[in-house]
XYZ file of C-alpha atoms in Angstrom:
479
model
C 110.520 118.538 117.036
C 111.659 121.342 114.258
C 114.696 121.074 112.388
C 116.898 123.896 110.858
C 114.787 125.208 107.852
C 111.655 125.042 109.486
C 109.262 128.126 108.298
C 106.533 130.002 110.619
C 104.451 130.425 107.672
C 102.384 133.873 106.885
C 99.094 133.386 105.553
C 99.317 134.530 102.220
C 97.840 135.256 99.147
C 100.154 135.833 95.906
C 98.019 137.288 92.351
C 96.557 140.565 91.457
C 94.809 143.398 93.044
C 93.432 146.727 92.795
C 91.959 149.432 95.165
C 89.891 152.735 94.676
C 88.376 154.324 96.713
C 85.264 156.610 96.611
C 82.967 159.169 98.554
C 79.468 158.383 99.537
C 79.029 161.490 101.871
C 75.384 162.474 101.731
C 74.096 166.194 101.196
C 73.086 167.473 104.521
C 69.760 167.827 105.337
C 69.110 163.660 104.252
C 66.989 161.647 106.035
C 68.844 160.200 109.012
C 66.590 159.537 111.552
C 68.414 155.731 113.005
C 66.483 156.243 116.757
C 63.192 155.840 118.326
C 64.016 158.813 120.790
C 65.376 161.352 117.921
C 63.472 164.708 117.992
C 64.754 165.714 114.717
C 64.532 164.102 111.425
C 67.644 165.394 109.000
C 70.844 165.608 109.023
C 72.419 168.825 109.955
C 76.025 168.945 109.229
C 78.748 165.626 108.591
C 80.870 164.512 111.697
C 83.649 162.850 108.972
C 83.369 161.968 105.018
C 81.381 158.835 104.417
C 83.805 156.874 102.128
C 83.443 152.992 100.535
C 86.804 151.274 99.534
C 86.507 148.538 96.419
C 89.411 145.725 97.035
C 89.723 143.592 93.857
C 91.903 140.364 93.400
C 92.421 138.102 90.893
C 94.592 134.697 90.045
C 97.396 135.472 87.908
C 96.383 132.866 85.458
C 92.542 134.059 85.223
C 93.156 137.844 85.432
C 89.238 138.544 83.547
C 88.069 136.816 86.696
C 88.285 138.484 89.766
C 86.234 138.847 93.011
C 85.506 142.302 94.475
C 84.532 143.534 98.413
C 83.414 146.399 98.924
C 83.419 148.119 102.445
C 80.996 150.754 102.218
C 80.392 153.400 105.213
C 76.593 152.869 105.282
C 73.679 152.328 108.343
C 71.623 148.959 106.571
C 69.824 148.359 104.112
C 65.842 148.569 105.318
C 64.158 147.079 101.905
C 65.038 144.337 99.667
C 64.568 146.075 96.622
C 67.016 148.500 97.477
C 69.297 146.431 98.094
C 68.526 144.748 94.806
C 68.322 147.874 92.432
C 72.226 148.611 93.971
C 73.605 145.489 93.060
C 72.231 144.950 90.398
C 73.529 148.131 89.082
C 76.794 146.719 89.886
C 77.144 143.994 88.408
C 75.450 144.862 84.957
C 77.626 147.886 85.338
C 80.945 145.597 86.236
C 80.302 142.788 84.294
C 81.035 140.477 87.845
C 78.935 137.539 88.366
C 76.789 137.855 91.415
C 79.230 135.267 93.578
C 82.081 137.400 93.190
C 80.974 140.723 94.389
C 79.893 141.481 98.101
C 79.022 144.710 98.951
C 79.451 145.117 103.050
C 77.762 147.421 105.087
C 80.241 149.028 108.280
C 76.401 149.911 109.753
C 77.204 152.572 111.284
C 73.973 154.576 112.857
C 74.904 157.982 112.137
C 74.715 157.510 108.371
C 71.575 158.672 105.938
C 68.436 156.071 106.035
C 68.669 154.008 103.108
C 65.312 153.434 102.456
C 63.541 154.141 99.417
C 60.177 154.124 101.654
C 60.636 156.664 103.366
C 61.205 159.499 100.884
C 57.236 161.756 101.700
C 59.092 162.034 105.256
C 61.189 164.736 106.183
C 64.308 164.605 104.633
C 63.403 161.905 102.501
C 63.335 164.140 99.111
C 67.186 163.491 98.913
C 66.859 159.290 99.104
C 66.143 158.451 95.946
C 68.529 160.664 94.251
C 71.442 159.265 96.522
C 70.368 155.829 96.308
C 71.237 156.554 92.734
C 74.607 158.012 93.304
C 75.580 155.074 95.727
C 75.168 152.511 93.419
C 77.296 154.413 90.889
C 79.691 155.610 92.617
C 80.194 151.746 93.949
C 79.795 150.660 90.514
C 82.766 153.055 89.194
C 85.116 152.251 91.980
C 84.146 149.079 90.961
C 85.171 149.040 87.758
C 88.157 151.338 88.619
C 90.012 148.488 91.106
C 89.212 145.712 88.497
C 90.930 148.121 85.904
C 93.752 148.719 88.292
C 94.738 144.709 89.010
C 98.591 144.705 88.872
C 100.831 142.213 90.684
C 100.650 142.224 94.723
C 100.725 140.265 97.730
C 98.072 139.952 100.849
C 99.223 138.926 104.394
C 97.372 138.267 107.191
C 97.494 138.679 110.683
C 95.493 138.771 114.034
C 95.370 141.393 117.115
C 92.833 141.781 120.015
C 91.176 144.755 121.142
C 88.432 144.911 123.748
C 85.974 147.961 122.425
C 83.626 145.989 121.849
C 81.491 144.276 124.780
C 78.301 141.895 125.441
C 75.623 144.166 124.876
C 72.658 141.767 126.167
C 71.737 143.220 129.860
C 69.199 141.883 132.526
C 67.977 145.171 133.990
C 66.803 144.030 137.347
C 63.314 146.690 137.382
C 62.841 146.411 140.882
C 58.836 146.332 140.436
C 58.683 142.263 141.508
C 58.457 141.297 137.773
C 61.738 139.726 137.033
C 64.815 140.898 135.097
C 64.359 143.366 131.927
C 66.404 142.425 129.117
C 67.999 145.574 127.306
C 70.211 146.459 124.633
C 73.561 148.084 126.566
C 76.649 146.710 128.625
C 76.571 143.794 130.245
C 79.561 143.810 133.089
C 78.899 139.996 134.684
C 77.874 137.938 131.730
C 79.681 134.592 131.458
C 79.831 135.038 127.194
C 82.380 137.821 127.099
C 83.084 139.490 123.592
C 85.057 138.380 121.108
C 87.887 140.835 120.824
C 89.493 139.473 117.691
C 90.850 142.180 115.372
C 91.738 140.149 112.064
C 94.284 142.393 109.415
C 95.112 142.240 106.134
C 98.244 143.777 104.381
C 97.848 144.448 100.461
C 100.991 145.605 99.133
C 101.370 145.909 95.352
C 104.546 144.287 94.081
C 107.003 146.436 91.368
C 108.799 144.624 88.487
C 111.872 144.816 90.736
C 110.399 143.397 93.469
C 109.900 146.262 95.278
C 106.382 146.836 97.784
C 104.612 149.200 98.651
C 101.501 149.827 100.950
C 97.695 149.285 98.597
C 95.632 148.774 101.285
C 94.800 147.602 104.536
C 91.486 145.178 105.450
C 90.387 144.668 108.579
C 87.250 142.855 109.585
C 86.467 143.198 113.656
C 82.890 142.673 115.199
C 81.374 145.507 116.924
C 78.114 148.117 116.599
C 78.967 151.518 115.833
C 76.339 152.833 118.144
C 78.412 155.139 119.699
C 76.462 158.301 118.236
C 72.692 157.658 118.663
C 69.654 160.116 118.696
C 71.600 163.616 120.438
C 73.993 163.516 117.185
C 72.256 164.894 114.384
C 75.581 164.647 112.443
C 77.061 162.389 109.307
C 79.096 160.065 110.831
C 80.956 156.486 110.147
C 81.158 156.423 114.001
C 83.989 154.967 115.579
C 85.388 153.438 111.741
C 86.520 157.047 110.824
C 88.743 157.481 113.742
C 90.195 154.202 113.394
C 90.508 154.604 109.498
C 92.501 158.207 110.328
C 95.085 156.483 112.308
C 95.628 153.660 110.053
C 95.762 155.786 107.261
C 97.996 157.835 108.664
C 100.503 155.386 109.371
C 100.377 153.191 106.616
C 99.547 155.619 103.609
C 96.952 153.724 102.150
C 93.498 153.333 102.449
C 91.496 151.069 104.613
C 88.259 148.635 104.070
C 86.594 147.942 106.685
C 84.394 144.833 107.272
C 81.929 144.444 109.806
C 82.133 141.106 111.473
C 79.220 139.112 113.515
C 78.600 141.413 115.912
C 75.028 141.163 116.413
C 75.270 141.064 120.609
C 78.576 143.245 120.650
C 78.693 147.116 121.070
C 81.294 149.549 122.729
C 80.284 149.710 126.880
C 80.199 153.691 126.433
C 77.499 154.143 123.659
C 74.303 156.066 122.830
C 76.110 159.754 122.570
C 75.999 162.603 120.953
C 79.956 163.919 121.448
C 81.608 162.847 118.374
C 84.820 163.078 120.139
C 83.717 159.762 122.004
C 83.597 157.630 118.904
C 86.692 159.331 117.257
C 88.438 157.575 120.768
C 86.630 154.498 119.998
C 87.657 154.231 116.636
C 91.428 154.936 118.100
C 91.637 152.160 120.390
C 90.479 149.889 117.036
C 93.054 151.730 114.845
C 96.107 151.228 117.346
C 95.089 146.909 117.691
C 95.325 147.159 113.640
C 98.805 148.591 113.927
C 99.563 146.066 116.503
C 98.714 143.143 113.847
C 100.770 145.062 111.250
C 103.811 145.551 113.192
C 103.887 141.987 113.931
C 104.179 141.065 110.057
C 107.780 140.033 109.054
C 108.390 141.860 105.701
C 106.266 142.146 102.892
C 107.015 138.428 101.472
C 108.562 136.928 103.645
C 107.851 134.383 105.983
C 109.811 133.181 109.756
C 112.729 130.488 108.948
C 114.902 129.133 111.427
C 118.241 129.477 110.031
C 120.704 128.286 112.872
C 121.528 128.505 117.020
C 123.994 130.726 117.830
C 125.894 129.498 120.972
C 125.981 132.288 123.735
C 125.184 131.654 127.954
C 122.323 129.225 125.794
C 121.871 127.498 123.055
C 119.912 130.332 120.749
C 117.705 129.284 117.753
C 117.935 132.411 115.338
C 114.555 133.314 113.340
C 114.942 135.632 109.930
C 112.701 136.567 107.392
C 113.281 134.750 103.901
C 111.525 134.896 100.845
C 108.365 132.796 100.431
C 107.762 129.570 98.462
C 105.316 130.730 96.409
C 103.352 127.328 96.331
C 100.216 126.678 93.919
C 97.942 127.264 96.749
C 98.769 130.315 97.555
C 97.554 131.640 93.881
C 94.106 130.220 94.522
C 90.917 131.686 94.134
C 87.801 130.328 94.571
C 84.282 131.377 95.407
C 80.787 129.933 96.596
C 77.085 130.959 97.099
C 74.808 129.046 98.010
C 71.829 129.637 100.393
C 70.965 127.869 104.018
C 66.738 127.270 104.467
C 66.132 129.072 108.045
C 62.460 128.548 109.964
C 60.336 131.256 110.678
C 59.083 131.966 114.155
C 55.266 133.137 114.238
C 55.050 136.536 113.437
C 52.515 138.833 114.915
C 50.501 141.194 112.842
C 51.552 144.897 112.286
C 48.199 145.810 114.339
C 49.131 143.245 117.280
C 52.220 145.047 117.408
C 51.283 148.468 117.451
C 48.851 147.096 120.510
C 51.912 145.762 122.160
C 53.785 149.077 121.637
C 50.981 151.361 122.564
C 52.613 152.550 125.547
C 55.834 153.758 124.214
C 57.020 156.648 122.575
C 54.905 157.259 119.366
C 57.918 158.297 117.610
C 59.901 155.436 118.630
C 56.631 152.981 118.312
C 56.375 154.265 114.927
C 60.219 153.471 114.202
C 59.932 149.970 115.189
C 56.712 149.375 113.050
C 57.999 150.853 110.020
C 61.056 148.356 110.454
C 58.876 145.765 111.032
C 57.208 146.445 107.781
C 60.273 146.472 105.761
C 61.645 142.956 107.514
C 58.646 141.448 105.786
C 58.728 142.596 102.086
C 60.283 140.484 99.807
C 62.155 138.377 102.025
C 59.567 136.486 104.023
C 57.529 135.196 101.141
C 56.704 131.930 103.097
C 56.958 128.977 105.837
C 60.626 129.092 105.584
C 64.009 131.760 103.762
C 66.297 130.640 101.411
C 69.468 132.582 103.737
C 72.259 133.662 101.308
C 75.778 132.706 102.212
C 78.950 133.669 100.462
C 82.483 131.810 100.453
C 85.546 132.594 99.169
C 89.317 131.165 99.513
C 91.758 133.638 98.697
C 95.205 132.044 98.887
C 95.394 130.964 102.427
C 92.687 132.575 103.917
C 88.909 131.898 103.913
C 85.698 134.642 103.826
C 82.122 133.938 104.791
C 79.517 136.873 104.201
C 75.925 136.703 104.414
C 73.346 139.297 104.917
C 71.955 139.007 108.816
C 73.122 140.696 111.613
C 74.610 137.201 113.457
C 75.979 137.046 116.795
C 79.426 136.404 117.246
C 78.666 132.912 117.646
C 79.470 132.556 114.266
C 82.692 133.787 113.815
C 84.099 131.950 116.635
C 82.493 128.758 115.440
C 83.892 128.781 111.483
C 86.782 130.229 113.194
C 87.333 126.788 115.384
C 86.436 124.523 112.741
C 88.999 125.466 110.167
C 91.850 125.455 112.786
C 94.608 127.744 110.849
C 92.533 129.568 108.017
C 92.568 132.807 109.261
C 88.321 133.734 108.571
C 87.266 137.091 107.414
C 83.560 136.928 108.931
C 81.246 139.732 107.421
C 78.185 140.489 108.678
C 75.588 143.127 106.230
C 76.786 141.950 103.009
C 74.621 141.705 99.924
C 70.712 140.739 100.544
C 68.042 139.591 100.981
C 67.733 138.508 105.169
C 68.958 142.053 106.487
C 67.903 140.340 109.916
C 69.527 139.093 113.578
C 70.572 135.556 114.114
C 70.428 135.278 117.713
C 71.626 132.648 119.931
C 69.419 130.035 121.849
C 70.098 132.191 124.779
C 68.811 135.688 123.773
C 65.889 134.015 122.670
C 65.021 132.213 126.503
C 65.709 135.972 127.720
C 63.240 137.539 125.116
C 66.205 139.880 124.376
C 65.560 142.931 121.500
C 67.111 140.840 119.190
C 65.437 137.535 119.415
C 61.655 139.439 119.765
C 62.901 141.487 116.717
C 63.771 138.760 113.737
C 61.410 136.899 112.081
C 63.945 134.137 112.199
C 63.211 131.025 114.291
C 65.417 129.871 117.084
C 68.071 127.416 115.873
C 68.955 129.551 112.646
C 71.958 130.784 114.201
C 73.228 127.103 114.329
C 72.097 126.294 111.004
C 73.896 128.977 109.531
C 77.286 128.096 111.070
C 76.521 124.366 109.676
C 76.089 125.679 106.156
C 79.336 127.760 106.560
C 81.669 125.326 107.832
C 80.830 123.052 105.223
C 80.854 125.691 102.443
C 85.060 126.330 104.069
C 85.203 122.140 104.077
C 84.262 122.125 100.911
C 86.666 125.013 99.805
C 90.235 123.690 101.704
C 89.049 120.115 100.929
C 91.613 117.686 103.168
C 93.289 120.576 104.893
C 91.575 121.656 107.660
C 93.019 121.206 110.915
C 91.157 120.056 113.583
């Protein structure tokens, strides 16, 4: 039953926040060599800018203490020390404690190689000099947004869009030796993708009461591996088409967040036409507008205010200002770390035997990754994971480091009932490794071969979450 006066609530978010926005394009001729199969090394030109976007917000009452994301248009981060020396940077630079500042790769594989490692290879006389400039130019916008907190308001709301698809095949090989599992579209597997597209609209609030757009966040699950080893150009992939049209629309920028998209990809992948991925990031950028048409206005939520009586009785919805209840000024932030197993990991000399037979240049790519996995993050019989979560008025944020199927989004998703979840995938370090499901590891898929992480993590880290969120809405989840 609803009575006159009943509200269709908008989840909300009422307090402080400031955005700036910076540009991480490399200098061409970087290292940016993402693929086995690439017959060059550098970068020869850029496709579209490489940008980052700081979002910071902040309780009303505790202005001096805000949390900051940062979507950053970046491939992943290949050493732990790298990862570290950024951050670190950051923070002594920002003056944030390290649970309120996650730094989220959109992993695109068109961007530079961040790897300190690999600077005596070609194109790698550039790395360490824009490793440099990455961590300060994150640092300043850093400091710039948490400068800039003024009054605003977040919203939230959800579209769907289907770029994104299963992206665990069995390649029958017709040699007699059973299926091949690969990494590309799957049309007949019974675990579709996720489509969810999950929005947020920032608007800063004038001393009349007046909005107007700050930003827009979205978080949406899906590899941009649309350009792979025939593009030898700078490129965000399909982000910077979708950040265009959004842009466009809205005037204001756009963070992007890469969600748990460890299995998902777009079915048309592994190009070199950049006009491809500009259509890709289109089809995401027009499910964004979607979710932002379907927001009443800014501060307002649904009330039903009467019936009218016509041919029927006809209940009559309006916008009306928003209770601004305690809750919705809330802040509140935790990181704490899940223990993962190891599976047994063969040597680097067992593996170059396995690989023998491939490529050289792609056998040599997969060694050199499996190299980097190992420093400073597998330092014994089990990994302290690190998870991140915030509340943020009405809606909850889990981040972590791994690349985790979308398992996990669906899960923390389901267990909070109402939250609306911003899942992020690639944030922060150490663990910059997959978190496959049961499944892929049975099939012996890339993934599962590919982590050092034992099967069962995956579960364990959806545990840990949902009881980080428990532990954040208390008595309110609904089940």
């Amino acid at each position: 039953m609803v009575t006159i006066g009943a509200r269709h609530a908008v989840p909300a978010f009422h307090g402080l926040a400031g955005v700036v926005v910076g540009d991480v394009t490399p200098p061409v001729g970087i290292r940016a060599r993402n693929w086995g199969p690439a017959t060059w090394d550098a970068a020869t030109g850029v496709h579209r800018p490489m940008v980052l976007t700081a979002v910071a917000l902040a309780d009303e009452d505790a202005p001096r203490d805000p949390v900051v994301m940062v979507g950053v248009d970046a491939t992943w981060w290949r050493r732990v020390d790298d990862e570290r020396r950024c951050r670190d940077h950051v923070l002594q630079a920002s003056g944030l404690s390290p649970e309120r500042l996650l730094i989220s790769l959109s992993h695109t594989h068109a961007g530079p190689v961040i790897c300190s490692a690999d600077r005596d290879l070609p194109g790698g006389e550039h790395l360490d000099v824009y490793l440099g400039e990455l961590a300060r130019t994150i640092a300043d916008a850093v400091r710039r947004a948490i400068a800039a907190l003024a009054p605003a308001v977040l919203e939230w709301a959800h579209s769907r869009c289907d770029l994104a698809s299963n992206r665990e095949l069995l390649l029958e090989d017709g040699c007699g030796a059973g299926p091949r599992p690969v990494v590309g579209y799957n049309p007949v597997t019974d675990d579709p993708a996720d489509d969810t597209v999950l929005v947020g609209r920032l608007s800063g609030l004038a001393s009349d009461g007046t909005a107007s757009p700050l930003a827009t966040i979205v978080n949406y699950a899906c590899h941009p591996t649309t350009l792979a080893w025939q593009n030898s150009l700078i490129s965000p992939d399909w982000v910077a088409g979708m950040r265009e049209l959004v842009e466009e629309s809205t005037g204001a920028p756009l963070a992007f967040v890469q969600g748990a998209s460890g299995e998902l990809a777009p079915r048309q992948q592994y190009v070199g036409d950049t006009a491809v991925a500009e259509q890709h990031g289109r089809q995401v950028g027009h499910a964004v507008l979607s979710a932002l048409e379907s927001l009443p206005p800014v501060g307002t939520d649904l009330e039903l205010t009467g019936v009218v009586e016509s041919g029927a009785p006809l209940a009559i919805w309006e916008p009306r200002s928003r209770t601004e209840a305690s809750s919705l000024r809330t802040v509140q932030v935790l990181n704490e770390a899940v223990e993962l197993d190891l599976q047994p990991l063969p040597g680097l000399d067992e593996l170059a035997e396995q690989w023998a037979d491939i490529d050289p240049r792609s056998r040599e790519e997969r060694l050199q990754r499996a190299r980097n996995l190992r420093d400073d993050y597998v330092l014994g019989p089990t990994v302290q994971h690190p998870v991140w979560a915030w509340r943020i008025g009405t809606a909850l944020l889990i981040a972590h480091p791994g690349e985790a199927y979308s398992r996990l989004q669906r899960t923390v998703r389901h267990h909070v009932g109402d939250f609306p979840v911003l899942v992020a995938n690639l944030t922060n370090g150490p663990g910059f490794v997959y978190l496959p499901t049961q499944q892929a590891y049975e099939v012996n898929a890339y993934q599962a071969w590919q982590t050092p992480l034992a099967p069962g993590s995956l579960e364990r880290l959806e545990a840990h979450a949902s009881t980080l969120l428990d532990r954040l809405i208390g008595t309110e989840v609904t089940r």
